[in-house]
Amino acid sequence: MAIAVRHPQEISPTFSLAGFNPRLENIAVGQLCSTASMLHNLQQCKLLVKKATDAGARALFLPEASDYIGASPSETIALARSIEESDFVKGLQNEACQSKLAINVGVHERAQGGEKVKNTLIWIDEEGQIVQTYQKLHLFDVDIKGGPVLKESRSVEKGMKIQPPFDTAIGRVGMTICFDLRFPEISLALKRQNSQVIVYPSAFTVPTGQAHWEVLLRARAIETQAYVIAAAQVGAHNEKRVSYGHSMIVSPWGEVVAKLGGESQEPEIATANIDLDMISKIKREMPLLRRTDIYPEV
């Protein structure tokens, strides 16, 4: 169930929007529990597309690894397809075209040599065309005491480039994935290139999600003065892996304007308005002028 939150115009008595006429774009953040079955996961995503369309959204944001989550590195590699060959991707391209809905979704694709995969984020526009891709830079290699041991580098090839923000129907979007959230250098680089929306599709573990998820997302929004959209995997994918959920949308003022929970494994959405004029107002009234004469520009 989506959790009720305040409208961004109610965020703080110290930031006045009196007399301000917002320019709004409705967007949806989706949450699901992907398994090793791409057909099942596609059906779950189709449900989210319908919910987003019914809610009047211009764009739907889906989690990292929406196409599948394997139980082992070998299964992750075996299931991978190229983007052009993926029935999952083709299915969402068709949904985007029929619904006139942009879809941002995390998938796997084969890496060169076939020994690893790429953790990739794609943007499918309203015509069903893939217009931008991003490959995850920072891989999740952790050994948490009393928690999970995950070594993404065993099966995933790391990305080598920050993709520049690109123009969409809901604003100028910069793309990152999950563990990239812990490295503000990426979001600051996207801010410098005038990103209005920064996305963090994720599959956070429960221990790290409880400790760090919301505070990191709000920090990235505040320091970049951009909307942050974080679609999250939720629940038990298999016997070894459980994700935290709590998908959310955060305003440039650091306010959580839409949020989902972490209990239900059923596909859900939460919606909020992207207000591009609000971004301009915040930047104008609180300019963040970096001292690049003292420290390097990111």
GROMACS .gro file of C-alpha atoms in nm:
model
  298
    1MET     CA    1   0.000   0.000   0.000
    2ALA     CA    2   0.129   0.347  -0.085
    3ILE     CA    3   0.193   0.559   0.222
    4ALA     CA    4   0.030   0.903   0.232
    5VAL     CA    5   0.281   1.185   0.222
    6ARG     CA    6   0.268   1.562   0.203
    7HIS     CA    7   0.260   1.755  -0.122
    8PRO     CA    8   0.594   1.923  -0.194
    9GLN     CA    9   0.430   2.266  -0.161
   10GLU     CA   10   0.383   2.192   0.211
   11ILE     CA   11   0.744   2.105   0.276
   12SER     CA   12   0.872   2.377   0.504
   13PRO     CA   13   0.773   2.715   0.645
   14THR     CA   14   1.125   2.840   0.561
   15PHE     CA   15   1.079   2.774   0.190
   16SER     CA   16   0.781   2.972   0.058
   17LEU     CA   17   0.598   2.882  -0.262
   18ALA     CA   18   0.333   3.153  -0.218
   19GLY     CA   19   0.203   3.280  -0.549
   20PHE     CA   20   0.387   2.999  -0.725
   21ASN     CA   21   0.207   2.823  -1.011
   22PRO     CA   22   0.367   2.479  -1.050
   23ARG     CA   23   0.424   2.295  -1.379
   24LEU     CA   24   0.355   1.932  -1.294
   25GLU     CA   25   0.422   1.594  -1.454
   26ASN     CA   26   0.273   1.284  -1.290
   27ILE     CA   27   0.509   0.986  -1.253
   28ALA     CA   28   0.485   0.640  -1.094
   29VAL     CA   29   0.745   0.438  -0.906
   30GLY     CA   30   0.689   0.062  -0.917
   31GLN     CA   31   0.782  -0.217  -0.677
   32LEU     CA   32   0.785  -0.595  -0.731
   33CYS     CA   33   0.956  -0.918  -0.631
   34SER     CA   34   1.142  -1.059  -0.930
   35THR     CA   35   1.227  -1.430  -0.946
   36ALA     CA   36   1.426  -1.641  -1.190
   37SER     CA   37   1.122  -1.658  -1.422
   38MET     CA   38   1.132  -1.379  -1.680
   39LEU     CA   39   0.780  -1.461  -1.797
   40HIS     CA   40   0.645  -1.423  -1.444
   41ASN     CA   41   0.838  -1.099  -1.395
   42LEU     CA   42   0.710  -0.957  -1.723
   43GLN     CA   43   0.352  -1.026  -1.614
   44GLN     CA   44   0.420  -0.845  -1.286
   45CYS     CA   45   0.560  -0.547  -1.474
   46LYS     CA   46   0.260  -0.540  -1.707
   47LEU     CA   47   0.037  -0.506  -1.402
   48LEU     CA   48   0.245  -0.209  -1.292
   49VAL     CA   49   0.217  -0.054  -1.638
   50LYS     CA   50  -0.162  -0.078  -1.617
   51LYS     CA   51  -0.166   0.074  -1.270
   52ALA     CA   52   0.058   0.359  -1.382
   53THR     CA   53  -0.151   0.424  -1.691
   54ASP     CA   54  -0.474   0.419  -1.490
   55ALA     CA   55  -0.317   0.672  -1.252
   56GLY     CA   56  -0.240   0.907  -1.542
   57ALA     CA   57   0.140   0.878  -1.511
   58ARG     CA   58   0.368   0.997  -1.791
   59ALA     CA   59   0.649   0.761  -1.688
   60LEU     CA   60   0.692   0.441  -1.485
   61PHE     CA   61   1.012   0.365  -1.295
   62LEU     CA   62   1.090  -0.003  -1.226
   63PRO     CA   63   1.361  -0.163  -1.008
   64GLU     CA   64   1.706  -0.295  -1.079
   65ALA     CA   65   1.706  -0.649  -1.222
   66SER     CA   66   1.336  -0.643  -1.298
   67ASP     CA   67   1.384  -0.908  -1.567
   68TYR     CA   68   1.513  -1.170  -1.320
   69ILE     CA   69   1.706  -1.238  -1.001
   70GLY     CA   70   1.900  -1.564  -1.007
   71ALA     CA   71   1.986  -1.781  -0.708
   72SER     CA   72   2.353  -1.808  -0.803
   73PRO     CA   73   2.615  -1.640  -1.025
   74SER     CA   74   2.592  -1.929  -1.271
   75GLU     CA   75   2.213  -1.893  -1.300
   76THR     CA   76   2.245  -1.516  -1.342
   77ILE     CA   77   2.483  -1.566  -1.633
   78ALA     CA   78   2.281  -1.847  -1.791
   79LEU     CA   79   1.959  -1.643  -1.798
   80ALA     CA   80   2.112  -1.336  -1.962
   81ARG     CA   81   2.007  -1.228  -2.311
   82SER     CA   82   2.106  -0.936  -2.525
   83ILE     CA   83   1.864  -0.644  -2.506
   84GLU     CA   84   1.767  -0.707  -2.867
   85GLU     CA   85   1.686  -1.075  -2.798
   86SER     CA   86   1.517  -1.034  -2.458
   87ASP     CA   87   1.147  -1.125  -2.461
   88PHE     CA   88   1.119  -0.932  -2.134
   89VAL     CA   89   1.249  -0.612  -2.293
   90LYS     CA   90   1.042  -0.663  -2.608
   91GLY     CA   91   0.735  -0.710  -2.391
   92LEU     CA   92   0.792  -0.381  -2.210
   93GLN     CA   93   0.866  -0.200  -2.537
   94ASN     CA   94   0.527  -0.315  -2.660
   95GLU     CA   95   0.360  -0.204  -2.335
   96ALA     CA   96   0.524   0.137  -2.355
   97CYS     CA   97   0.409   0.186  -2.714
   98GLN     CA   98   0.051   0.073  -2.650
   99SER     CA   99   0.017   0.276  -2.329
  100LYS     CA  100   0.213   0.581  -2.449
  101LEU     CA  101   0.407   0.550  -2.125
  102ALA     CA  102   0.782   0.591  -2.082
  103ILE     CA  103   0.938   0.303  -1.885
  104ASN     CA  104   1.270   0.305  -1.699
  105VAL     CA  105   1.371  -0.050  -1.608
  106GLY     CA  106   1.674  -0.243  -1.485
  107VAL     CA  107   1.774  -0.558  -1.677
  108HIS     CA  108   2.064  -0.793  -1.739
  109GLU     CA  109   2.243  -0.829  -2.069
  110ARG     CA  110   2.525  -1.051  -2.187
  111ALA     CA  111   2.877  -0.917  -2.147
  112GLN     CA  112   3.145  -0.981  -2.407
  113GLY     CA  113   3.293  -1.328  -2.369
  114GLY     CA  114   2.984  -1.472  -2.200
  115GLU     CA  115   3.149  -1.518  -1.859
  116LYS     CA  116   2.968  -1.226  -1.696
  117VAL     CA  117   2.661  -1.007  -1.744
  118LYS     CA  118   2.600  -0.634  -1.749
  119ASN     CA  119   2.370  -0.476  -1.490
  120THR     CA  120   2.194  -0.232  -1.720
  121LEU     CA  121   1.929   0.037  -1.693
  122ILE     CA  122   1.729   0.126  -2.003
  123TRP     CA  123   1.489   0.406  -2.091
  124ILE     CA  124   1.204   0.305  -2.320
  125ASP     CA  125   1.019   0.608  -2.459
  126GLU     CA  126   0.648   0.649  -2.528
  127GLU     CA  127   0.694   0.501  -2.877
  128GLY     CA  128   0.853   0.184  -2.740
  129GLN     CA  129   1.205   0.278  -2.847
  130ILE     CA  130   1.513   0.232  -2.627
  131VAL     CA  131   1.670   0.577  -2.626
  132GLN     CA  132   1.925   0.551  -2.344
  133THR     CA  133   2.115   0.284  -2.149
  134TYR     CA  134   2.344   0.290  -1.847
  135GLN     CA  135   2.572   0.018  -1.707
  136LYS     CA  136   2.615   0.003  -1.328
  137LEU     CA  137   2.952   0.145  -1.218
  138HIS     CA  138   2.984   0.030  -0.857
  139LEU     CA  139   2.934  -0.341  -0.786
  140PHE     CA  140   2.790  -0.470  -0.459
  141ASP     CA  141   3.056  -0.684  -0.288
  142VAL     CA  142   2.971  -0.713   0.081
  143ASP     CA  143   3.002  -0.957   0.369
  144ILE     CA  144   2.769  -0.837   0.644
  145LYS     CA  145   2.812  -1.002   0.984
  146GLY     CA  146   2.491  -1.187   1.060
  147GLY     CA  147   2.357  -1.089   0.719
  148PRO     CA  148   2.403  -1.167   0.352
  149VAL     CA  149   2.726  -1.230   0.166
  150LEU     CA  150   2.692  -1.091  -0.186
  151LYS     CA  151   2.970  -1.068  -0.445
  152GLU     CA  152   2.822  -0.905  -0.752
  153SER     CA  153   3.162  -0.889  -0.919
  154ARG     CA  154   3.163  -1.268  -0.955
  155SER     CA  155   2.899  -1.248  -1.226
  156VAL     CA  156   2.871  -0.881  -1.328
  157GLU     CA  157   3.094  -0.666  -1.546
  158LYS     CA  158   3.139  -0.314  -1.408
  159GLY     CA  159   3.043  -0.013  -1.617
  160MET     CA  160   3.300   0.239  -1.730
  161LYS     CA  161   3.105   0.559  -1.798
  162ILE     CA  162   2.868   0.809  -1.640
  163GLN     CA  163   2.601   0.866  -1.902
  164PRO     CA  164   2.502   1.231  -1.946
  165PRO     CA  165   2.146   1.330  -1.852
  166PHE     CA  166   1.894   1.322  -2.136
  167ASP     CA  167   1.568   1.501  -2.206
  168THR     CA  168   1.237   1.319  -2.151
  169ALA     CA  169   0.870   1.406  -2.123
  170ILE     CA  170   0.907   1.446  -1.744
  171GLY     CA  171   1.237   1.634  -1.737
  172ARG     CA  172   1.610   1.587  -1.779
  173VAL     CA  173   1.697   1.243  -1.637
  174GLY     CA  174   2.028   1.110  -1.502
  175MET     CA  175   2.067   0.736  -1.448
  176THR     CA  176   2.243   0.534  -1.179
  177ILE     CA  177   2.180   0.191  -1.021
  178CYS     CA  178   2.155   0.073  -0.657
  179PHE     CA  179   2.505   0.064  -0.500
  180ASP     CA  180   2.593   0.378  -0.698
  181LEU     CA  181   2.377   0.553  -0.436
  182ARG     CA  182   2.666   0.543  -0.189
  183PHE     CA  183   2.892   0.743  -0.421
  184PRO     CA  184   2.778   1.107  -0.446
  185GLU     CA  185   3.034   1.178  -0.716
  186ILE     CA  186   2.798   1.035  -0.979
  187SER     CA  187   2.496   1.242  -0.875
  188LEU     CA  188   2.710   1.556  -0.846
  189ALA     CA  189   2.840   1.497  -1.198
  190LEU     CA  190   2.480   1.460  -1.317
  191LYS     CA  191   2.383   1.778  -1.130
  192ARG     CA  192   2.662   1.969  -1.306
  193GLN     CA  193   2.504   1.857  -1.635
  194ASN     CA  194   2.166   1.997  -1.525
  195SER     CA  195   1.990   1.674  -1.434
  196GLN     CA  196   1.642   1.744  -1.296
  197VAL     CA  197   1.564   1.384  -1.204
  198ILE     CA  198   1.812   1.120  -1.080
  199VAL     CA  199   1.706   0.757  -1.062
  200TYR     CA  200   1.832   0.482  -0.828
  201PRO     CA  201   1.656   0.155  -0.921
  202SER     CA  202   1.766  -0.091  -0.656
  203ALA     CA  203   1.755  -0.427  -0.483
  204PHE     CA  204   1.880  -0.327  -0.136
  205THR     CA  205   1.928  -0.592   0.130
  206VAL     CA  206   1.711  -0.563   0.440
  207PRO     CA  207   1.996  -0.476   0.684
  208THR     CA  208   2.146  -0.206   0.460
  209GLY     CA  209   1.801  -0.078   0.365
  210GLN     CA  210   1.691  -0.036   0.724
  211ALA     CA  211   2.011   0.149   0.808
  212HIS     CA  212   2.082   0.364   0.505
  213TRP     CA  213   1.820   0.359   0.227
  214GLU     CA  214   1.605   0.665   0.301
  215VAL     CA  215   1.880   0.882   0.446
  216LEU     CA  216   2.100   0.831   0.140
  217LEU     CA  217   1.818   0.902  -0.105
  218ARG     CA  218   1.721   1.221   0.076
  219ALA     CA  219   2.085   1.331   0.093
  220ARG     CA  220   2.129   1.281  -0.283
  221ALA     CA  221   1.814   1.487  -0.350
  222ILE     CA  222   1.920   1.771  -0.120
  223GLU     CA  223   2.277   1.800  -0.248
  224THR     CA  224   2.177   1.784  -0.617
  225GLN     CA  225   1.853   1.986  -0.583
  226ALA     CA  226   1.688   1.729  -0.808
  227TYR     CA  227   1.406   1.479  -0.778
  228VAL     CA  228   1.527   1.135  -0.675
  229ILE     CA  229   1.324   0.834  -0.789
  230ALA     CA  230   1.411   0.498  -0.634
  231ALA     CA  231   1.219   0.191  -0.751
  232ALA     CA  232   1.301  -0.107  -0.532
  233GLN     CA  233   1.279  -0.485  -0.535
  234VAL     CA  234   1.091  -0.626  -0.235
  235GLY     CA  235   1.061  -0.961  -0.055
  236ALA     CA  236   1.211  -1.309  -0.099
  237HIS     CA  237   1.338  -1.375  -0.450
  238ASN     CA  238   1.467  -1.720  -0.355
  239GLU     CA  239   1.594  -1.901  -0.047
  240LYS     CA  240   1.912  -1.693  -0.039
  241ARG     CA  241   1.802  -1.340  -0.112
  242VAL     CA  242   1.549  -1.093   0.029
  243SER     CA  243   1.512  -0.728  -0.074
  244TYR     CA  244   1.409  -0.432   0.140
  245GLY     CA  245   1.150  -0.256  -0.078
  246HIS     CA  246   1.035   0.092   0.036
  247SER     CA  247   1.040   0.247  -0.312
  248MET     CA  248   1.015   0.623  -0.290
  249ILE     CA  249   1.019   0.957  -0.465
  250VAL     CA  250   1.205   1.244  -0.298
  251SER     CA  251   1.166   1.613  -0.384
  252PRO     CA  252   1.460   1.852  -0.443
  253TRP     CA  253   1.395   1.983  -0.092
  254GLY     CA  254   1.462   1.637   0.051
  255GLU     CA  255   1.097   1.561   0.126
  256VAL     CA  256   0.965   1.208   0.067
  257VAL     CA  257   0.661   1.278  -0.154
  258ALA     CA  258   0.566   0.916  -0.229
  259LYS     CA  259   0.660   0.589  -0.060
  260LEU     CA  260   0.578   0.218  -0.059
  261GLY     CA  261   0.627  -0.033   0.222
  262GLY     CA  262   0.838  -0.344   0.261
  263GLU     CA  263   0.590  -0.617   0.354
  264SER     CA  264   0.382  -0.695   0.046
  265GLN     CA  265   0.540  -0.882  -0.245
  266GLU     CA  266   0.253  -0.790  -0.474
  267PRO     CA  267   0.334  -0.539  -0.751
  268GLU     CA  268   0.254  -0.187  -0.634
  269ILE     CA  269   0.300   0.172  -0.745
  270ALA     CA  270   0.317   0.508  -0.576
  271THR     CA  271   0.272   0.833  -0.766
  272ALA     CA  272   0.383   1.192  -0.731
  273ASN     CA  273   0.410   1.508  -0.938
  274ILE     CA  274   0.742   1.622  -1.080
  275ASP     CA  275   0.746   2.001  -1.056
  276LEU     CA  276   1.026   2.133  -1.279
  277ASP     CA  277   0.957   2.496  -1.185
  278MET     CA  278   1.009   2.407  -0.820
  279ILE     CA  279   1.360   2.287  -0.907
  280SER     CA  280   1.442   2.621  -1.068
  281LYS     CA  281   1.302   2.811  -0.770
  282ILE     CA  282   1.507   2.613  -0.517
  283LYS     CA  283   1.827   2.658  -0.718
  284ARG     CA  284   1.761   3.029  -0.755
  285GLU     CA  285   1.685   3.090  -0.389
  286MET     CA  286   1.952   2.857  -0.249
  287PRO     CA  287   2.238   2.842  -0.501
  288LEU     CA  288   2.501   2.580  -0.423
  289LEU     CA  289   2.814   2.750  -0.552
  290ARG     CA  290   3.102   2.506  -0.535
  291ARG     CA  291   3.455   2.623  -0.449
  292THR     CA  292   3.625   2.455  -0.743
  293ASP     CA  293   3.919   2.689  -0.687
  294ILE     CA  294   3.980   2.490  -0.367
  295TYR     CA  295   3.870   2.134  -0.454
  296PRO     CA  296   3.829   1.950  -0.785
  297GLU     CA  297   3.510   1.970  -0.986
  298VAL     CA  298   3.328   1.636  -1.017
   0.00000   0.00000   0.00000
